[in-house]
Phi, psi and omega in degrees: 000329179297320180295317181296321179296317180294316181296326178296319181294327184284338182284160176283167183296323181294316178297320179297318180298318180297316179299316180295325179295318177296320179296323179295322178296313178302321180296319181292325183272352186283137173287158179298328183294334182253004185293322182299318179296319179295318182294330180299335177258322187290313188297312177300319180297316183294312183293324177296327182291346178295344178287349179291147179275350182287128179292328180294317178298312181298320179297317179297320179298317181295326178295316179298314183294325177297317179297318179299315181300317180294322184287320188262350187305313184257017178232079184295347180284345179278118183276161177240153185285083185298312184298318181292321179297318180292326178296316179297319181297325186276348181296146178285155178059032177273141181296148182299323180295323177298315180296321180298316179290324178300315184295326178295315183282334173296316178299320179290323183294325181297334179286345191245352181272163180284166186302319185298314180293323178302306186292332178283331184277329186302313179298329179296320179298326184281348191293329180231031186295336182291339182272353184277159172300154186303318182294320179293324176305313181300315182296313182299315182294325176294318178301313182299314182295325177294316177299318179300317179296322182283326190256333191238018183293334179257318179200170181231136180293138181304324181294319178292319179301321178297324179293319178294322178295336184280003176297097191278323184287128185297325182291320176301314182296319180297316180296317180297315182292323178297317178297318178301318179299318179293323177296318180296322180286336185296134177237151179302126183299141178281163181295329181280358181079218181101166182282144180290128181291134178082353182229161168270167179297322178298315180295320179295318178294324179296324179287314190270332186077218183284322184254129179298145178278141184220159165047231189295322181298318178294317179297318179297320180296320180292317179296320177298317179299318179298320179293320180293316180298320177298317183291338183283350176054052179274165180291152182302326182294329181285318188266350188300316182296326179294311181295322180296316179297322179296323182290348178247021183286167178276344180268129185297318181298320179293319179300313182299316180293320179297315178299318181298315181289328175302314181287322188279317190249339187238017181293334181265022183297144177270104182283001176260009178285117184299321181297317180296315183295318178298319178299319180289326177294321176298320178297324182280310187272337190080189179289128179302146181298329184291339182282139181271090184233145178301148182304319182289339180264001181280122183283133179272152174300151182286174182288167187298319182299317180289324179296323177298316179294322179296320181295319178297331178284317179301328181286004176239004185243122177289326176299320178297322180294336182253026182255055177289137007266004182300321181296320179294317178299321179297313181298314180292328177296322179290321188276323187232003182299158184294324183257022184288158179232170178298326178293318178293323177300318179298315179293327177298317177293321179297319178292326175301315177302317181296317180295314180298331183278324191242350182291148176292152188296324181294325176286323182295327179296328181285319187252350182302306181299322181296312181294323180299315177299322178295319180296315180296321177296319179296317180294324178294336181283346179271150181249103172058220182281121180268135179271336181288130182298318181296319179296320178297319179295322179297314178297321180299315179294327179297312179295322178298321179296319178299317179298317180293319179296326178296326178288318185279324183228071183297336183295342178290339189244343195294332189277345181222159177259015184300314182293321178299313180297322180297315181293319177298319178293321179298322178297329178283325190269326188284166181288164184297331186295327181250004181294326180295320179297317178297323178299315179297319179296321179296318178297317178297324182294333184300326181295335182292337184267002175290129183081014179289161178300156184300322181296321178295317180296322177297317177298322179295322179304313180296317180299316183290319180298320179294314184283343179291347181247014181286167184287321184285128184291331178295322179295315180296320180298314181295322179299314179292321180297317177298319182298321183281324186269329185276329184243151180276182186292338183278350185281110188293314181302318181292324179292328177294322176299320178296321178299319177295321181290340181296341180256015184293155180284340182264135184297318183295326177292317179299314181297318179296319179297316180293326176295325178291331180272323185231076187291344181254035181274001181292161179291151176091355179280144182279170182295329184261017185291339179296341182294341179277348180264141179257106180272157177294162176296143182302316182296318181296317182294315180297319180299316181296317180298317183288331174296318180289326182212088184295338184290356184291344180257009179268134177206163180237163179300327184266005180060034182266003181294155179269149178274139181265349177231163171297158182301324182297324177295316178301316182299312179297320180297313182295316181297320180291319178297323178295321175298318178299316180298311182295322180296317181293322178294322183288318184277339182207079185293339181286347183292340185291347177272346182284146181292326180298315181292320179297323177296318177298319180296318179297320177297322178295321177297320178297320178296319180293322177296321177298321181291342180279013179304149185301325184285353178289162180283163179298320180298321179296317180296317180297316180297316181295316182294321178292323178296319176301317180294320178298316177298318181296323181292334179270327181228068185298326182294317181296314182293318181299314181291326181291319186262357176299333179266359182239037181298319181296325178294321179291323182297330177301323184287344179295339180258018180296150181287340181270130183298313182299321179295318178298314180301314181296318180298320179296318181292318178297323178297321177297318178295316182296328183293337180294340178270355180272150173293162184304315179300319181295322178295316179299318179296321179296317178299315180299319180297319180295320179295322181294334179298328187249352185252009179287175180292324178271125182289127182289169177297151185304313183298320180295315178303312181301309183296321180295318178299314178301312184297320178304315181298313183291318182290316181295321179300321178291323182293317184287344184266340182287164179244123352285151182281164175290134181301137184294330188282350184255258186297323184300316178298320179298317180298313183296318180296318180300316182290318179297318178298320179295321179297314186281335189254337186266176179288182188300315185294309182292326177298318181293325179291322176297320176296322178299319178296318176299320178298319179296324175293320181295336177293334183265315183218157171294141182284122180284162176291155177278139181264111175249170179298326181282349180132177180288152179219131179292141185295314182296328177294321181293326185258004187300310183297317179298320181293324178301315179294320181297318182290339177271357184281178183264353181277093187297323181294320179295320179298315180301312180300318182295317182294313181297323179296328175299317178297318179296319180299324185278356182300315182257003185282142178238348183288122179300322183295318178297316181294321179295319178301315182296316181293321178299317179297319181291315181294340177294348180267012188293343179255012179291141178259003181269115185299318183299324179293319179296318178297320178296319179296320177297322178294319179296317178299323179295319176296322179292324181294317180106168178065033177281136187280057176205146183253166180295323180297320178298318182290321189267337189237013177229184178277021180302140178246300178196163176294328182299316179293325179296327181261014183050050179055050172071002183267355173228149178294149169296149181298155191301329180295330178277312187294323183262008184285141173253014182263027177290189179297145174295122187294132178275116181275158178141161183296325184298319180291321177295320179297319182291326177294320178295321179295319179296316181299313181298317181297318182291308190278332183267329187248301195284311188293336180240027180290158177281352180255130184293331181295321181290322177296322179296314179299317179298321179296314180300314185289321177295318179292324177299313178299320182293320182283311188280329185238026188299334183269003176289144186299321181296317179297320180300320180291331184270002187304317179300316180294322178297319179299314179301318181297312179297322179298318178296329184277356180296333183270011181295145176287328181291122185297321181297315179301314183296314181296318181290327177295316179293324176296322178298321177301319180295317181294318179300320179299321179292323184277336189280171177270187187297315182295321179294320179298320179296314179300320181296317179299315179299318181295319180293319178298318179298319179295317181295322183270001176082014182245021182288164180287161182293144179283159174295131185293143175250124182293133180266133172239179187302319185262015175292128182276117181270318177238154172291151184300130178090355184294316182244028174089206184239166178285178184298328181264013176089005181277181180290159182213076181218339180270163180300319181298316182293323178293318177298318180299316180297317180298320179292318180298326180277358180072022181228078182302331182288353179297334182298329179291325178291323175298318180293326177297316176300317180298321179296319177297319179297318180294321179298317178298316180297323179298316179299317180297314179297317179298324180296319178302311180294318183299318183297333182276337183252356186300316182295324182282331184293328174061231186291345182298337182270346186303317180297341184265358186298324182301323178279325188283319191302311180302320182286322177298320177303312183291317183294338177292348179246017180299145179300334180280120184299323181295320178296316178305310183298316182296315181293325177296321177297317178300313183301313180294328180286323185275321193254127177268316179247098186297314184296316180296319180298315180295317180298319181293328184248026188298318182297317178298316181296313182297317180299316180295314184292319180293324176294316182288342175297337178255014181295155177278355177264123183297329179299317180294319180298314182295312182297320182295318179297315181295320179295315178302318181302324179277321186295319189283349182294131177080001181284154179265167185296320182294340178273321193243351187305319184289347181257359188304309184296319179296320180295316179298319179298316179297319180297314181294323179294321179291325181293342178250022183289158181285338184258136186296317183296327176292321177298320178296319178293325175297321176299318180295317178297321180297319178296320181293312181291331175297312180299317179296314182298316180299320179292317182292331182268356181275116185292342178278346182245343184227152176304145185300319181296314179293324178298318178296317179298316179298317180296317180297330180281313193272314190298312178301323179297314181295322182290325184269317186262330186272298185293330181271005180293155177274352181271125186300314182296322180294317179299312182298316180297318181297316180297316179300318180292316180300318180298315181291327175298317181296327180293317188260348188285329180064225185291344177296347181279340190302317180299340184252009187302314185300311180296316183295314182298314182295320179297315180296320180295318178294325182290337179304325179264317186293331181261008178287150176300120184294341177299328180292322176298317180297316180297321181293324178296328183251019184299318183297324183291332183254010173083020178264142175280128184300319183295320178296320179294320177298317179298322177297315180298319180294319179299318179296318182294327180289339177265007182276161177299330181297315182290325176299322177295319178298321176300319179293324179296322180302323186292338183253004179291137172229179185298327180290327181293336185295330182302322179269327188284315186297314177301323178292322177294321177299319177296322178295323178297321182286318192243354181297139180236155180098137182305308185295323179294313183292318176296321179297318178301313181298313181295323179294319177299319179300311180296322181297315181296319178296325183287312188271342177062233186291347178295344181277352187305321179298343185251003186295321182300311179298315184296316180295324180294335179265320186290322182297311175298327179298316177297317185294320187270340182296140176263337181278128181296320181297319179292320177303312182299320181295313179293324179295320178297316177298319180299318181294320180292322177293324179303326181298332182260000185280163175283170183297319181293320178297319179296318181296316180297319180297317180295318180297316179297322180294317181298322182300332184295338186294341180268003183271202180283184185301318181296317180292323177297317177298318178300317179300313181299313183293320179296312181297322179296318178294318181299312185290331181273336186251319186240049184300323182297330179273318187286341182296337178284352182243024183296326181298333178270328188276317186301316178301321180295316179298316183298312184290323183288349174299339188257020175296145178293324181289113186298322182299328179279311184297327179297320179294316178295328177295317176298318178301316181298315181296321185284332189250007177235138178277333177197138187297311184296315181298317181295318181293323176294322183293320184247029185296315183300312181296321180294315181298317180297319180294318179299311182297321179298317180293316182296320186279317192249346183285139176270000182266123176296323179298323178295317178298319182296312183292331177293320178296319178295323176296323177297318177302314181295318177302312181297319182295317185279317188271332181061228183294344179297341180278353186307321181301340185243015186293326187295311182294324178293314183295319179298315181298318182291313184292331178290330185272338186292314179298161178105191185294154179274147173218160186297125180093002182295336180302338178299328178297319180295315177300322179296318178299316179298314181296318180295320178296321181295318185275330187239026186297325180295313181295323180296312181294322181293320183282321182214100182301333181275357183294324182295323179293319179298318179297318180300312182296321180298317182287323178297322177296319179294330180293340181276353180291151188267357178279125191300310183296321180294315180298319180296318178297320179298320180293316179299313180295321178300318178300317179296317182296315181299313182293323184288308184281322176063031181285141183294327184286350181298328182296312180296325183285323190260326189298316181304315181295316181296320180296317178298321178298320178296316180298315181299314181294316183291327179292324179292324182283322185265348181080006179277159178267136181296161180292162189326287190288355180262000186298316184298316180295321180297320179294324180295327177288330178057225185284356182283351181301326182294338182270358181285124178283095185302323181297322178292322179298317181294326176296320177297318180298320178301315178296321178298317179299323182296323185262352189287154170284146185296332178293321179294325178295316181295323180298327182257022188297322181295316179296323179296315180298316179297321180300313184290327179294313183287329180285345177260012181290151185298336184289336185276152181290163185292335179294322177296319181294323177298318176296322179296320177303319180295319179296318180297317180298318179296320179295316180298321179297316179294320180293323178296319177296319183294322178302316181290320184287329186262010183296130183090000180248169181292334183288341186299318182295320180298316181293318180297321178296320179296319179297315180298313181296317182297320181298309184287337180275318189267325184304315178301323179296321180294317180296323177298320178297320179297320183285332186262333183261128185258046180240125185300321181299319179294319179300316180295312181297318179293322180294320176297318179298317180297321178295320178295324177291323185285326185300307178293328178295321180295332182276352181293157174296158186295340182293339181267355185280130177226171180295132179272115187287337187258017186296314181299321178295323179294320178298317179298317180297322179296322182290320185271350182297132181264333180283121185294322180295315179295320180298319179298318180293320179295322178296322177297321178299313181298322179296319179290329182281344180292320184296315178299325182294315179297320180295320182291329179288333179276342182293147179296000000 
């Protein structure tokens, strides 16, 4: 065509015109059938000629084109030359008119080409579309989209997809994608018209053209576009808008596809791409109003469904939030747009929240106020509580937006409280569902008011105070939250709101209120942390509170005033006021002298008195009384003077039910008494004594309070100057207290002792003066105290013990001190820790120099030294520990003696006692002395000895002893000098590293506890096993006395561990202070510290962690510097015989190895794996758990080190070489389940990341994985398969299930990864190992896995496998043949077929021949043959097609196997490999016949003979006479095989003879006329056999032979035998004796008569009658009549009678013919007589059958038979007509017959019978 075009251009205009004229003539004369060929040349030539300037030429062209248009317009089957037209169009320098006409005919041509050409041409059109004129672009793009819809709506061909991907020019691609986007957006126009959503009118017209797109065509076009866009592999940002628009389409199929592609292809879209976001905003908003665009080009907003999806997307894009003004337009469109919905409104609010959160501040300033006004307007539009969920969500987002805007632009709200009031009101009004959102917004708004003007803050105070008491808890919470966050701690109104909130019913409100009052209540704050807080002035706070509630200072003497607040509010108020008081005292102690402050204090006292109202809670009373005492301890003069006049009010409190309140009241009474004159004080004491010494015993609480008060008041009296005389009141007090000690119970006795102690703090207690003489107080109470100290009241014991210490403070009498020490030491076996601490405190008071004064004890809230030191576990504060203001030491021998006695008792008896309780008591007391009296000179001198003692006690089993010993080491370190500190550090390091000196021996006695109870179980009789005596007894009972040494060894290990733990406690406390002294020991310490940080004992962990943090500043650097030491220690300890060490080492290793590089850890990889596996199989569960953790850590490390993307290739190979062989040999083959699973998981992950580093290990890895498929399978599946038959499961289904499970296992996933890295070099090692696996692999999954892996391998390497095909085929074929499992057979057969594709011709031929041979074998070999052939034909068709002549006969014959599982496969093969059965059989008939004959003649298998016979039947049935050329060999083979013994299935030979006779009877008769007789005789002989199936087959075949050949002599040959068979069968059924000459034959049949199929016999007789000569019929007439009579007897089944009816009908038909043919002959009378006899003999029997059998089919058949009997009878001459005896019966049957067909036949019979009756009546 190119040549013609050129030549046309070269011609002159006249020549062109002439040429065109001739072409027009040809066109006019051309038939339609040849028009397409003509147009292929004419049309390009004509259109090209339009470039001519000649009007004549153009006119001729237009004439031609007009003619063409008329001819082809209504004949779409006539094609146009599309390719040539496009070529002309694409040529450069083509005239515009030519292009215009080309484009018209191109559009027309596309309608007429086939689909394949369309889809291949469409991408070509798109390749340069950007260079085309705009109008042509539209046409071309419409053509392309139409083709896409027609061709690609379901799928796209890969070749076509490649063409679309090849659109190289970006502009072409952009235009195409833009058009696709517009097509997706296009919607079917509505009837009402309207603008297209998402498009402009111009864009919609460009998509649709002249006719709007509708329905299925539009959906198909969209689906096609989606498939093409997917195939183009574009970036997510380019395709996202298309998929998004599709997901919101009106067509369900498009929506589904769009959603699918969104998830599949665009899930990774960058939502921050500005171009994408701008495009989507245009889609949502349409063309902005501000743009000057023509109306038709203005883009309309998209539909609601798409806008909803767009909004959900905008709410995830920060770029969208910063796209002003599009974002603002979007928000207003959602809220107020014409087509908005409640869902869009909700999204609009959500997007508003997003914008407020992420928009840049400069943009937010522009749109924030506008949007805020819009939000408020929107909220005003809602009415109260909304029930609609969407409306509630919209409101929720609105409030959330306000909260965010308040954070970003607080200046919008700061000047007024309107928004705050609005939100608080909304919380009251709105429903519970959105109240929480409003609460969050309100909280956010609070930050906006920070720094607000004073007037605004004042308004806020009122607002908050009002709302703090509202009903809604959210409102109260926000009010309190605002109060705490908006105002500082000094702001009195806000703190008052917090006080009110402290009593709220809601926990969160209470917590917030308390946080506002006490902001440093968090854990970890120091005691002095309040000093950093600036509290309001006490006076200011009190004044505000009293302004709000003046009644707070009102109280009565009887405490009957009412409380104006809940108790919780009072408690919070009092605590906060106390903080204010303490803060003011601390920062300005001189203020307590000012009158203003004193007035504030007095007001506070009044408030506290008011809080003591009777209706208050116990907690409130305790808090108030303690607050009074705190004020009193700081300003005793003010309190004393204030309460000196309120003694009676205080005395009331002495009987309070709360102990703390009584104690505080007693102390306040003591302070107040100091302001009383001596007489008044004496009177007060007397009054208190009288309360308890009267005749009536007072209430317990009063007694308790009075005793306390006596002690505090009397102590103050004896201390004042001048003191109360001893001989008067003092003696009375002492007697009263002594009497109380001796006479009262434990609690009151202890309180009386406490009172004596308080006196003893001031003065030595004088002896009591009795008439008999003076008596020492301790002597008087000694016995009582002994009993008290042995009692169960621990609190009473503590009070008593501490009071002994107080009494001895000023005591100088040796006897008194000895009594006290004896009483205290008697508690050395106490197990109550609090008692031991109390005793230690008492000993410290006895020792002297305790850092506390009597005033602190008597006039403050002081409780005990133990509480001050947190029970010896924290140092006393420095002011106490370093204070020299302790008691003035009392010198004298008695005090020195008592100190020596205490020292001797501790060091000689208690600390090294054989009883752990005594050692514990000694430790507590020694530490008490060290802490409380550490600066005493005697203690300073004893520090070395104290250090040794504490060091020895570090190994104690008792945790308290151990902890206190380590604490003691820390205290000693603080107290000691430089040399002592050095010695202490060395000793601790030695203990930690296990090289410390031997401890001082502790003598063992019988009841010495060696182990804690339960540590090593129970004794043989179930008793305890922990003391030395019990251990010795057990060793003797077991006959192994030396066992006691092993017990002691265990105890030593336990003690060593305990020593380390104890040393760690001490070490952690001194590490920071030790500083550089520890640096030389770090090399030894660090490995052990690392390990001990993971010790199972939590206390050891904590202690070691403290040491580590104290010693090490840069943990990572330290570990890296000492990594080798650490690794050596940990790996060694992983094999320790101590489980603690094993567990700790594994856990430490798991942490240490994380993040390490190969050069650091590579040499330890194998050892770590070994340690991990050993730990995972440990005897102890916790060690196993730590092993699991180590295994996970080393797995992660190994995977990283072996991943070539994360590690250098060389290092990756080294790591792989180290780890992979170990895992394959030691891990996967382990007997431990967890180790196997972990190993497999790691190997799989290694295979994923190792890449080519895996190749050297492929052979080992693949074989290991294949073996693991079976070895790691759940053994339960094997068990189930063995018993599958018993439980009704199909073995094959179970095998498939097992294989399916194995394919989803990690092993198979690893094998898949191995396939990906195989190369030709790897095959040298891999294939021999696979061959070995084929030979020796065991287990279903393994063998199937080997086969499948070989299949994948061959597919992967392709022709590289050729050197190994011979070996593989030699192994795979026997594997298929010998396998018993069908699934395994299929797998090996598939592998065999894939290898066959790469095999040589000789190898292929041998394999096919061997496979074909299998079909003659046993069932297994036949199955193998079927599976192999199926695999060959499906996989290697190109190779196997050359062997069809050998394969097709085998497939055909094997279709007839008895085994369904085999025959079904061959049936499938036949269906798959034949185009048509008849054609295939004709094509391979010779080969099939030869194979059949060969099997029948030479096969020893009966099954083979049977299927060959069945194949012969099928051949005869399908081919018919076409089989004639081969009938002789088939017939000979069959007839030769039929004689002889019977075998199962032999009847198939008979059927084959019958089928062959039916199809080839002409050829058989033509070739050998006697063959039919031979066949007849053979079948008649077979009919005499006694096997039912065989006899039946013989009868069926005989029937076919008789009908096919139709020889006259067949009747004589066959009828006698058939008649005898009928007689024999009927006689057996009816019980009759056969007729004379048949007796012998009947006897010969014997019992077999019952097995004769009478219906088949009758069918043969019918066929015989059909072919018989009439003379032969007449000759046998008697037998025939007898036959019909007996076959119609009632005893026989209806099926036999139906066959008999057919025989009768056939006989009647023959007799009727004979009547006509013999008319006028002598034979006529004989025939007429037979007809008459037959009618009268058989007709009643037939009528009887109709009457007795109720089967419609029988009625119809019998009626037809009766009609056939009546017809010849009706035709007889009148001389034969007689009266029909059964006529009335026939009439009755006709009347009652329900079957219409039978009734009609009966009526015909009756009609024929009427004529003979009428004739007989007219006869003379």
